[in-house]
Short mmCIF file of C-alpha atoms in Angstrom, two decimals:
data_model
loop_
_atom_site.label_atom_id
_atom_site.label_comp_id
_atom_site.label_asym_id
_atom_site.label_seq_id
_atom_site.Cartn_x
_atom_site.Cartn_y
_atom_site.Cartn_z
CA UNK J 1 -67.34 -20.51 -82.99
CA UNK J 2 -65.60 -22.70 -85.51
CA UNK J 3 -67.38 -25.99 -85.60
CA UNK J 4 -67.64 -28.43 -88.47
CA UNK J 5 -71.06 -28.93 -89.98
CA UNK J 6 -71.07 -32.41 -88.50
CA UNK J 7 -71.05 -30.87 -85.01
CA UNK J 8 -73.85 -28.40 -85.73
CA UNK J 9 -77.59 -28.78 -85.32
CA UNK J 10 -79.65 -30.05 -88.24
CA UNK J 11 -83.12 -28.81 -89.12
CA UNK J 12 -84.61 -31.98 -87.58
CA UNK J 13 -82.80 -31.37 -84.27
CA UNK J 14 -83.98 -27.74 -84.25
CA UNK J 15 -87.59 -28.80 -84.88
CA UNK J 16 -87.22 -31.31 -82.05
CA UNK J 17 -86.02 -28.55 -79.72
CA UNK J 18 -89.02 -26.35 -80.57
CA UNK J 19 -91.65 -29.11 -80.23
CA UNK J 20 -89.91 -30.72 -77.25
CA UNK J 21 -89.72 -27.42 -75.36
CA UNK J 22 -93.37 -26.54 -76.02
CA UNK J 23 -94.92 -29.93 -75.27
CA UNK J 24 -94.30 -30.61 -71.59
CA UNK J 25 -96.59 -31.71 -68.79
CA UNK J 26 -99.21 -29.06 -69.55
CA UNK J 27 -100.10 -30.74 -72.86
CA UNK J 28 -101.47 -33.73 -70.95
CA UNK J 29 -103.92 -31.57 -68.99
CA UNK J 30 -104.86 -29.02 -71.63
CA UNK J 31 -108.20 -30.77 -72.35
CA UNK J 32 -109.56 -29.85 -68.90
CA UNK J 33 -107.59 -26.61 -68.55
CA UNK J 34 -109.38 -25.20 -71.60
CA UNK J 35 -112.61 -27.21 -71.66
CA UNK J 36 -113.78 -26.91 -68.08
CA UNK J 37 -114.98 -23.32 -68.58
CA UNK J 38 -115.49 -23.15 -72.33
CA UNK J 39 -117.61 -24.78 -75.02
CA UNK J 40 -116.44 -25.87 -78.46
CA UNK J 41 -117.14 -22.52 -80.15
CA UNK J 42 -115.14 -20.52 -77.61
CA UNK J 43 -112.23 -22.97 -77.84
CA UNK J 44 -112.17 -22.70 -81.64
CA UNK J 45 -112.26 -18.88 -81.50
CA UNK J 46 -109.56 -18.88 -78.83
CA UNK J 47 -107.28 -21.04 -80.97
CA UNK J 48 -107.87 -18.88 -84.04
CA UNK J 49 -106.82 -15.75 -82.14
CA UNK J 50 -103.87 -17.57 -80.61
CA UNK J 51 -102.83 -18.94 -84.00
CA UNK J 52 -102.82 -15.47 -85.56
CA UNK J 53 -100.68 -14.09 -82.73
CA UNK J 54 -98.26 -17.00 -82.35
CA UNK J 55 -97.79 -17.63 -86.08
CA UNK J 56 -97.01 -13.92 -86.47
CA UNK J 57 -94.43 -14.26 -83.68
CA UNK J 58 -92.96 -17.38 -85.35
CA UNK J 59 -92.66 -15.47 -88.62
CA UNK J 60 -90.95 -12.66 -86.70
CA UNK J 61 -88.32 -15.11 -85.47
CA UNK J 62 -87.99 -16.54 -88.98
CA UNK J 63 -87.65 -13.11 -90.58
CA UNK J 64 -85.14 -11.78 -88.04
CA UNK J 65 -82.92 -14.89 -88.23
CA UNK J 66 -82.84 -14.48 -92.02
CA UNK J 67 -82.40 -10.70 -92.03
CA UNK J 68 -79.97 -10.44 -89.10
CA UNK J 69 -77.79 -13.51 -89.45
CA UNK J 70 -75.06 -11.69 -87.50
CA UNK J 71 -77.14 -12.01 -84.31
CA UNK J 72 -76.46 -15.36 -82.63
CA UNK J 73 -78.30 -14.89 -79.32
CA UNK J 74 -81.83 -15.05 -80.69
CA UNK J 75 -84.46 -13.39 -78.56
CA UNK J 76 -81.85 -11.79 -76.28
CA UNK J 77 -79.84 -10.35 -79.17
CA UNK J 78 -82.96 -8.91 -80.83
CA UNK J 79 -83.74 -6.99 -77.64
CA UNK J 80 -80.15 -5.75 -77.44
CA UNK J 81 -79.90 -4.80 -81.13
CA UNK J 82 -83.17 -2.93 -81.01
CA UNK J 83 -83.10 -1.24 -77.63
CA UNK J 84 -79.59 -1.28 -76.20
CA UNK J 85 -77.41 -3.25 -73.80
CA UNK J 86 -79.58 -2.89 -70.70
CA UNK J 87 -82.80 -4.10 -72.36
CA UNK J 88 -80.85 -6.98 -73.91
CA UNK J 89 -79.29 -7.90 -70.56
CA UNK J 90 -82.62 -7.66 -68.73
CA UNK J 91 -84.34 -9.89 -71.29
CA UNK J 92 -81.60 -12.51 -70.91
CA UNK J 93 -81.53 -12.23 -67.11
CA UNK J 94 -85.29 -12.72 -66.70
CA UNK J 95 -85.44 -15.48 -69.31
CA UNK J 96 -82.61 -17.38 -67.60
CA UNK J 97 -84.31 -17.24 -64.19
CA UNK J 98 -87.64 -18.32 -65.67
CA UNK J 99 -85.99 -21.21 -67.54
CA UNK J 100 -84.11 -22.72 -64.60
CA UNK J 101 -87.04 -22.25 -62.20
CA UNK J 102 -89.20 -23.96 -64.79
CA UNK J 103 -86.78 -26.90 -64.59
CA UNK J 104 -87.51 -27.16 -60.85
CA UNK J 105 -91.20 -27.47 -61.80
CA UNK J 106 -90.39 -30.16 -64.37
CA UNK J 107 -88.38 -32.11 -61.78
CA UNK J 108 -91.24 -32.17 -59.27
CA UNK J 109 -93.86 -32.82 -61.99
CA UNK J 110 -91.81 -35.74 -63.27
CA UNK J 111 -91.59 -37.35 -59.83
CA UNK J 112 -95.29 -36.67 -59.24
CA UNK J 113 -96.04 -38.50 -62.52
CA UNK J 114 -93.84 -41.43 -61.43
CA UNK J 115 -95.85 -41.35 -58.18
CA UNK J 116 -98.87 -42.56 -60.16
CA UNK J 117 -97.06 -45.90 -60.36
CA UNK J 118 -94.92 -45.77 -57.19
CA UNK J 119 -96.69 -44.02 -54.26
CA UNK J 120 -93.35 -43.27 -52.53
CA UNK J 121 -92.91 -40.42 -55.04
CA UNK J 122 -96.48 -39.08 -54.67
CA UNK J 123 -96.57 -35.27 -54.72
CA UNK J 124 -93.09 -34.90 -56.19
CA UNK J 125 -91.52 -33.21 -53.15
CA UNK J 126 -90.86 -36.18 -50.82
CA UNK J 127 -87.29 -37.11 -49.84
CA UNK J 128 -87.14 -40.05 -52.30
CA UNK J 129 -88.50 -37.71 -55.02
CA UNK J 130 -85.83 -35.07 -54.41
CA UNK J 131 -83.06 -37.69 -54.32
CA UNK J 132 -84.11 -39.27 -57.64
CA UNK J 133 -84.77 -35.86 -59.22
CA UNK J 134 -81.29 -34.73 -58.18
CA UNK J 135 -79.72 -37.84 -59.73
CA UNK J 136 -81.62 -37.17 -62.96
CA UNK J 137 -80.64 -33.49 -62.85
CA UNK J 138 -76.93 -34.29 -62.83
CA UNK J 139 -77.47 -37.11 -65.31
CA UNK J 140 -78.93 -34.58 -67.76
CA UNK J 141 -76.02 -32.26 -66.88
CA UNK J 142 -73.49 -34.97 -67.78
CA UNK J 143 -75.36 -35.76 -71.01
CA UNK J 144 -75.19 -32.15 -72.19
CA UNK J 145 -71.48 -31.97 -71.29
CA UNK J 146 -70.97 -34.75 -73.85
CA UNK J 147 -72.03 -32.17 -76.42
CA UNK J 148 -75.10 -30.03 -77.12
CA UNK J 149 -75.54 -31.81 -80.45
CA UNK J 150 -75.69 -35.22 -78.73
CA UNK J 151 -78.24 -33.96 -76.20
CA UNK J 152 -80.30 -32.33 -78.98
CA UNK J 153 -80.30 -35.61 -80.94
CA UNK J 154 -81.56 -37.52 -77.88
CA UNK J 155 -84.15 -34.77 -77.36
CA UNK J 156 -85.42 -35.42 -80.91
CA UNK J 157 -85.84 -39.14 -80.12
CA UNK J 158 -87.67 -38.35 -76.87
CA UNK J 159 -89.89 -35.86 -78.71
CA UNK J 160 -90.99 -38.58 -81.15
CA UNK J 161 -91.60 -40.94 -78.20
CA UNK J 162 -93.78 -38.41 -76.36
CA UNK J 163 -95.83 -37.72 -79.50
CA UNK J 164 -96.86 -41.39 -79.89
CA UNK J 165 -99.41 -41.48 -77.00
CA UNK J 166 -100.62 -37.97 -77.87
CA UNK J 167 -101.31 -38.94 -81.49
CA UNK J 168 -102.95 -42.19 -80.32
CA UNK J 169 -105.33 -40.19 -78.12
CA UNK J 170 -106.20 -37.94 -81.07
CA UNK J 171 -106.89 -40.94 -83.33
CA UNK J 172 -109.06 -42.58 -80.65
CA UNK J 173 -111.00 -39.34 -80.08
CA UNK J 174 -111.66 -39.06 -83.82
CA UNK J 175 -113.13 -42.57 -83.73
CA UNK J 176 -115.21 -41.88 -80.60
CA UNK J 177 -116.31 -38.37 -81.60
CA UNK J 178 -120.06 -37.81 -81.25
CA UNK J 179 -121.40 -34.74 -83.03
CA UNK J 180 -124.48 -34.55 -80.79
CA UNK J 181 -122.26 -34.40 -77.69
CA UNK J 182 -120.16 -31.69 -79.34
CA UNK J 183 -123.26 -29.76 -80.44
CA UNK J 184 -124.76 -29.88 -76.92
CA UNK J 185 -121.69 -28.20 -75.44
CA UNK J 186 -120.94 -25.89 -78.37
CA UNK J 187 -121.88 -22.73 -76.45
CA UNK J 188 -121.00 -24.11 -73.01
CA UNK J 189 -123.38 -25.85 -70.64
CA UNK J 190 -124.94 -24.86 -67.32
CA UNK J 191 -126.65 -27.30 -64.96
CA UNK J 192 -126.48 -30.00 -67.62
CA UNK J 193 -128.59 -27.99 -70.08
CA UNK J 194 -127.52 -27.13 -73.60
CA UNK J 195 -126.15 -23.59 -73.58
CA UNK J 196 -127.73 -20.75 -75.48
CA UNK J 197 -125.50 -18.54 -77.60
CA UNK J 198 -124.69 -15.04 -76.34
CA UNK J 199 -121.73 -12.90 -77.35
CA UNK J 200 -121.01 -11.81 -73.78
CA UNK J 201 -120.87 -15.36 -72.45
CA UNK J 202 -118.85 -16.61 -75.45
CA UNK J 203 -116.26 -13.81 -75.14
CA UNK J 204 -115.88 -14.59 -71.45
CA UNK J 205 -115.22 -18.23 -72.33
CA UNK J 206 -112.73 -17.19 -75.03
CA UNK J 207 -110.78 -15.15 -72.48
CA UNK J 208 -110.61 -18.15 -70.14
CA UNK J 209 -109.15 -20.31 -72.94
CA UNK J 210 -106.58 -17.69 -73.91
CA UNK J 211 -105.30 -17.41 -70.35
CA UNK J 212 -104.31 -21.06 -70.78
CA UNK J 213 -102.66 -20.47 -74.17
CA UNK J 214 -100.40 -17.80 -72.63
CA UNK J 215 -98.16 -20.59 -71.34
CA UNK J 216 -98.56 -23.55 -73.70
CA UNK J 217 -96.32 -22.04 -76.38
CA UNK J 218 -93.40 -20.96 -74.22
CA UNK J 219 -90.44 -22.68 -75.84
CA UNK J 220 -91.27 -21.44 -79.35
CA UNK J 221 -87.86 -19.74 -79.27
CA UNK J 222 -86.05 -23.08 -78.79
CA UNK J 223 -84.38 -23.05 -82.22
CA UNK J 224 -83.65 -19.31 -82.09
CA UNK J 225 -81.61 -19.61 -78.88
CA UNK J 226 -79.39 -22.17 -80.64
CA UNK J 227 -79.03 -20.18 -83.87
CA UNK J 228 -75.24 -19.99 -83.47
CA UNK J 229 -75.08 -23.82 -83.47
CA UNK J 230 -77.34 -24.35 -86.51
CA UNK J 231 -75.95 -25.70 -89.78
CA UNK J 232 -77.96 -23.02 -91.56
CA UNK J 233 -79.53 -19.86 -90.17
CA UNK J 234 -82.47 -20.40 -92.53
CA UNK J 235 -83.17 -23.71 -90.76
CA UNK J 236 -83.75 -21.79 -87.51
CA UNK J 237 -86.72 -19.84 -88.86
CA UNK J 238 -88.12 -22.82 -90.75
CA UNK J 239 -87.87 -25.05 -87.64
CA UNK J 240 -89.66 -22.42 -85.53
CA UNK J 241 -92.60 -22.17 -87.94
CA UNK J 242 -92.88 -25.96 -88.51
CA UNK J 243 -92.61 -26.65 -84.76
CA UNK J 244 -95.25 -24.08 -83.85
CA UNK J 245 -97.77 -25.14 -86.49
CA UNK J 246 -97.30 -28.82 -85.53
CA UNK J 247 -97.97 -28.12 -81.84
CA UNK J 248 -100.85 -25.76 -82.67
CA UNK J 249 -102.59 -28.49 -84.72
CA UNK J 250 -102.04 -31.06 -81.94
CA UNK J 251 -103.45 -28.79 -79.22
CA UNK J 252 -106.39 -27.71 -81.41
CA UNK J 253 -107.39 -31.31 -82.19
CA UNK J 254 -107.03 -32.47 -78.58
CA UNK J 255 -109.16 -29.72 -77.06
CA UNK J 256 -111.86 -29.58 -79.77
CA UNK J 257 -112.27 -33.34 -80.26
CA UNK J 258 -112.59 -33.88 -76.50
CA UNK J 259 -115.77 -31.80 -76.58
CA UNK J 260 -117.33 -34.51 -78.74
CA UNK J 261 -116.18 -37.34 -76.49
CA UNK J 262 -116.90 -35.99 -72.99
CA UNK J 263 -119.93 -33.81 -72.31
CA UNK J 264 -118.68 -30.27 -71.75
CA UNK J 265 -120.03 -29.84 -68.22
CA UNK J 266 -118.29 -33.10 -67.18
CA UNK J 267 -114.83 -32.11 -68.43
CA UNK J 268 -114.07 -30.29 -65.17
CA UNK J 269 -114.64 -33.60 -63.33
CA UNK J 270 -111.83 -35.40 -65.20
CA UNK J 271 -108.91 -36.50 -63.03
CA UNK J 272 -105.38 -35.28 -63.78
CA UNK J 273 -103.92 -35.71 -66.29
CA UNK J 274 -107.18 -35.23 -68.17
CA UNK J 275 -105.80 -36.78 -71.36
CA UNK J 276 -105.39 -40.07 -69.48
CA UNK J 277 -108.99 -39.86 -68.23
CA UNK J 278 -110.29 -39.27 -71.77
CA UNK J 279 -108.40 -42.23 -73.24
CA UNK J 280 -109.52 -44.43 -70.32
CA UNK J 281 -113.11 -43.38 -71.08
CA UNK J 282 -112.65 -44.58 -74.68
CA UNK J 283 -110.52 -47.74 -74.41
CA UNK J 284 -110.37 -48.66 -70.73
CA UNK J 285 -107.74 -48.59 -67.98
CA UNK J 286 -104.77 -49.44 -70.21
CA UNK J 287 -105.29 -46.09 -71.95
CA UNK J 288 -104.71 -44.23 -68.68
CA UNK J 289 -101.54 -46.25 -68.00
CA UNK J 290 -100.21 -45.50 -71.50
CA UNK J 291 -100.84 -41.76 -71.20
CA UNK J 292 -99.20 -41.59 -67.76
CA UNK J 293 -96.12 -43.29 -69.21
CA UNK J 294 -96.26 -40.75 -72.04
CA UNK J 295 -96.45 -37.97 -69.44
CA UNK J 296 -93.25 -39.21 -67.79
CA UNK J 297 -91.44 -39.33 -71.15
CA UNK J 298 -92.83 -35.91 -72.10
CA UNK J 299 -91.77 -34.18 -68.90
CA UNK J 300 -88.33 -35.82 -69.05
CA UNK J 301 -87.93 -34.59 -72.64
CA UNK J 302 -89.13 -31.08 -71.80
CA UNK J 303 -86.73 -31.02 -68.85
CA UNK J 304 -83.85 -31.93 -71.17
CA UNK J 305 -84.92 -29.30 -73.71
CA UNK J 306 -85.25 -26.53 -71.13
CA UNK J 307 -81.94 -27.48 -69.49
CA UNK J 308 -80.34 -27.01 -72.89
CA UNK J 309 -82.01 -23.59 -73.22
CA UNK J 310 -81.21 -22.51 -69.65
CA UNK J 311 -77.55 -23.46 -70.05
CA UNK J 312 -77.11 -22.01 -73.53
CA UNK J 313 -78.48 -18.49 -73.07
CA UNK J 314 -76.05 -17.22 -70.36
CA UNK J 315 -73.21 -18.70 -72.44
CA UNK J 316 -74.27 -16.77 -75.56
CA UNK J 317 -74.84 -13.56 -73.58
CA UNK J 318 -71.41 -13.90 -71.91
CA UNK J 319 -69.77 -14.30 -75.32
CA UNK J 320 -71.35 -10.97 -76.26
CA UNK J 321 -69.94 -9.38 -73.09
CA UNK J 322 -73.19 -8.78 -71.18
CA UNK J 323 -72.81 -11.62 -68.66
CA UNK J 324 -69.62 -12.28 -66.67
CA UNK J 325 -66.96 -13.86 -68.91
CA UNK J 326 -66.83 -16.92 -66.65
CA UNK J 327 -70.13 -18.05 -68.21
CA UNK J 328 -68.56 -18.18 -71.71
CA UNK J 329 -66.29 -21.15 -71.07
CA UNK J 330 -66.76 -24.28 -73.22
CA UNK J 331 -65.40 -27.78 -72.68
CA UNK J 332 -63.74 -29.91 -75.38
CA UNK J 333 -67.21 -30.95 -76.63
CA UNK J 334 -68.23 -27.30 -77.14
CA UNK J 335 -70.73 -27.53 -74.27
CA UNK J 336 -71.29 -24.40 -72.09
CA UNK J 337 -69.67 -26.00 -69.03
CA UNK J 338 -69.71 -23.09 -66.55
CA UNK J 339 -73.10 -21.72 -67.59
CA UNK J 340 -74.63 -25.16 -67.26
CA UNK J 341 -72.93 -25.74 -63.88
CA UNK J 342 -74.24 -22.59 -62.18
CA UNK J 343 -77.70 -23.13 -63.74
CA UNK J 344 -78.03 -26.65 -62.35
CA UNK J 345 -76.56 -25.72 -58.96
CA UNK J 346 -79.38 -23.17 -58.65
CA UNK J 347 -81.93 -25.83 -59.66
CA UNK J 348 -80.44 -28.17 -57.05
CA UNK J 349 -80.70 -25.52 -54.30
CA UNK J 350 -84.42 -25.00 -55.02
CA UNK J 351 -85.01 -28.76 -55.13
CA UNK J 352 -83.46 -29.17 -51.68
CA UNK J 353 -85.45 -26.19 -50.34
CA UNK J 354 -88.68 -28.00 -51.27
CA UNK J 355 -87.97 -30.61 -48.60
CA UNK J 356 -88.54 -27.89 -46.00
CA UNK J 357 -90.96 -25.48 -47.63
CA UNK J 358 -92.47 -24.85 -51.06
CA UNK J 359 -92.88 -21.15 -50.29
CA UNK J 360 -89.42 -20.07 -51.50
CA UNK J 361 -89.85 -21.80 -54.85
CA UNK J 362 -93.45 -20.63 -55.31
CA UNK J 363 -92.38 -17.05 -54.62
CA UNK J 364 -89.39 -17.24 -56.98
CA UNK J 365 -91.47 -18.84 -59.74
CA UNK J 366 -94.10 -16.12 -59.35
CA UNK J 367 -91.35 -13.54 -59.88
CA UNK J 368 -90.24 -15.28 -63.05
CA UNK J 369 -93.69 -16.00 -64.49
CA UNK J 370 -93.82 -12.85 -66.64
CA UNK J 371 -90.07 -12.64 -67.27
CA UNK J 372 -90.10 -15.30 -69.99
CA UNK J 373 -92.72 -13.36 -71.97
CA UNK J 374 -90.83 -10.05 -71.99
CA UNK J 375 -88.21 -11.18 -74.56
CA UNK J 376 -91.06 -12.18 -76.90
CA UNK J 377 -92.39 -8.64 -76.63
CA UNK J 378 -89.04 -6.97 -77.41
CA UNK J 379 -88.44 -9.35 -80.33
CA UNK J 380 -91.78 -8.26 -81.80
CA UNK J 381 -90.98 -4.59 -81.15
CA UNK J 382 -87.61 -5.03 -82.86
CA UNK J 383 -89.35 -6.48 -85.92
CA UNK J 384 -91.36 -3.25 -86.19
CA UNK J 385 -88.26 -1.10 -85.62
CA UNK J 386 -86.13 -3.04 -88.09
CA UNK J 387 -88.88 -2.89 -90.71
CA UNK J 388 -89.06 0.89 -90.23
CA UNK J 389 -85.27 1.27 -90.52
CA UNK J 390 -85.28 -0.75 -93.75
CA UNK J 391 -88.60 0.59 -95.05
CA UNK J 392 -87.20 1.15 -98.55
CA UNK J 393 -87.08 -2.62 -99.07
CA UNK J 394 -89.55 -3.74 -96.39
CA UNK J 395 -92.52 -5.87 -97.43
CA UNK J 396 -96.13 -5.63 -96.31
CA UNK J 397 -95.73 -9.03 -94.64
CA UNK J 398 -92.90 -7.70 -92.44
CA UNK J 399 -95.05 -4.79 -91.27
CA UNK J 400 -98.07 -7.03 -90.62
CA UNK J 401 -96.23 -9.71 -88.61
CA UNK J 402 -94.41 -7.03 -86.61
CA UNK J 403 -97.57 -5.15 -85.65
CA UNK J 404 -99.73 -8.22 -84.95
CA UNK J 405 -97.03 -9.96 -82.88
CA UNK J 406 -96.36 -6.74 -80.92
CA UNK J 407 -100.03 -6.37 -79.99
CA UNK J 408 -100.25 -10.06 -79.12
CA UNK J 409 -97.04 -9.99 -77.05
CA UNK J 410 -98.31 -7.02 -75.03
CA UNK J 411 -101.52 -8.96 -74.40
CA UNK J 412 -99.51 -12.00 -73.24
CA UNK J 413 -97.67 -9.94 -70.63
CA UNK J 414 -100.94 -8.31 -69.52
CA UNK J 415 -102.80 -11.63 -69.36
CA UNK J 416 -100.05 -13.16 -67.23
CA UNK J 417 -101.00 -10.60 -64.57
CA UNK J 418 -99.92 -7.02 -63.87
CA UNK J 419 -99.26 -7.83 -60.20
CA UNK J 420 -96.91 -10.63 -61.23
CA UNK J 421 -95.22 -8.24 -63.64
CA UNK J 422 -94.59 -5.85 -60.73
CA UNK J 423 -93.17 -8.69 -58.64
CA UNK J 424 -90.97 -9.68 -61.58
CA UNK J 425 -89.14 -6.39 -61.07
CA UNK J 426 -87.76 -7.88 -57.83
CA UNK J 427 -86.01 -10.44 -60.01
CA UNK J 428 -84.14 -7.67 -61.82
CA UNK J 429 -82.80 -5.96 -58.68
CA UNK J 430 -79.77 -8.30 -58.30
CA UNK J 431 -79.40 -8.09 -62.07
CA UNK J 432 -78.80 -4.36 -61.79
CA UNK J 433 -75.63 -5.00 -59.80
CA UNK J 434 -74.47 -7.70 -62.22
CA UNK J 435 -75.07 -5.40 -65.21
CA UNK J 436 -73.22 -2.53 -63.54
CA UNK J 437 -70.22 -4.78 -62.80
CA UNK J 438 -70.14 -6.23 -66.32
CA UNK J 439 -70.30 -2.80 -67.96
CA UNK J 440 -67.55 -1.56 -65.64
CA UNK J 441 -65.36 -4.50 -66.71
CA UNK J 442 -66.19 -3.65 -70.34
CA UNK J 443 -65.17 -0.03 -69.62
CA UNK J 444 -68.63 1.15 -70.64
CA UNK J 445 -70.06 3.84 -68.35
CA UNK J 446 -73.76 3.60 -67.54
CA UNK J 447 -75.89 5.95 -69.63
CA UNK J 448 -78.63 8.28 -68.42
CA UNK J 449 -81.16 5.88 -69.91
CA UNK J 450 -79.64 3.04 -67.85
CA UNK J 451 -80.06 5.06 -64.66
CA UNK J 452 -83.67 5.88 -65.59
CA UNK J 453 -84.37 2.15 -66.00
CA UNK J 454 -82.63 1.44 -62.67
CA UNK J 455 -84.90 3.90 -60.88
CA UNK J 456 -88.04 2.72 -62.71
CA UNK J 457 -87.37 -0.97 -61.90
CA UNK J 458 -86.72 -0.11 -58.25
CA UNK J 459 -89.98 1.89 -57.97
CA UNK J 460 -92.02 -0.88 -59.63
CA UNK J 461 -90.39 -3.49 -57.37
CA UNK J 462 -91.33 -1.42 -54.28
CA UNK J 463 -94.94 -1.20 -55.53
CA UNK J 464 -94.93 -4.97 -56.02
CA UNK J 465 -93.63 -5.54 -52.46
CA UNK J 466 -96.25 -3.17 -51.06
CA UNK J 467 -99.06 -5.01 -52.84
CA UNK J 468 -97.64 -8.32 -51.60
CA UNK J 469 -97.45 -7.12 -47.97
CA UNK J 470 -100.97 -5.65 -48.07
CA UNK J 471 -102.38 -8.90 -49.43
CA UNK J 472 -103.42 -7.43 -52.78
CA UNK J 473 -101.52 -10.25 -54.44
CA UNK J 474 -100.94 -13.74 -53.04
CA UNK J 475 -98.18 -15.98 -54.40
CA UNK J 476 -98.13 -18.63 -51.66
#
């Protein structure tokens, strides 16, 4: 793609994409999501483990963008380069579904947040909610058609705006922090009594915190997906690391400081979003109003960021010949016009379906829940493979980040739920037909390995359906 540097993404825009994609609505409820079952010690340990795993993964993205500057598709292209066309296609297919279904969640969450001020939108799935959400959906669509760079610049502004109430809450919690309150809940509290330390209980609390952290860092790949549009490939890796560490520090401070403001066994009683309840506890009602406004801005920004990601990935994959060529069309502003159109039509269909039933969306989102983590896993695996293939010049750091991120990525997929992973295979069934058609058009016959994967995915999907029918797993 021949674009002038003026039309490419700066390091600041890339950092904005990473932070904006990671900080969505969940950030405003993370205090209660992590603190309702865990004391301060378990939260600190949980963040340390998460930091080791996620920083290793960020360094993987940084290393691969520097070492393989010929790969423009980021997490999808790492899977393809390391393990072949089918694994690359499957990673992109699952990621795309997870991204656009996540946008349905952002649309309803946004309207639910607006419902805090205007009851007509309460719940996020009323007729007025769907109408306004649809208008916003196509407004975002039009904005991106004006150029990805323009939308990314606006995303950076929105990211700064959403950080203002978050940083204010952190500053207020520092001022209101009471060490005795923190100390009382350090090991967790039962029946209002100060907890007593035990490794078994602490490890159980750590696990509960890490099940939350599985999802709070999705979006770390924001800059990597747009690597082909970056002014410098080195900026992609730098933006990923800076974005991750910034969000990690914010989340760590919010969840740990809250333990010194609200007694640990009362955190579960906080209303949603819990960040608003904490600030209201410190400064009064205006704090809750401010945070709820921040929530609206945050969700709107995350929705913009994820629409950019969901529209960009099929476009990049189509350019590489693994999605139908129709997806590779750009408009005069270099925006992925067809990819974005089909993505937002699918979002619109699910939005309309929620007027009648939430079951279809809940089921589809359950299918996609693990799909977004699988590309992380193959990126980590490719780091190990690439380090092995270039072992003559490989560094110890490259081996370490590859191995740690691989172990952590496997844990992420496991923690998301094996039953959901089985159901995710249903998502890939229609993808099998798309892949077969694309390879036929590319005059590439399916390999024996492809057929083995076809059979394996079908078997796992059948097992998932069986467990769903028998009630072993419930997604509704």
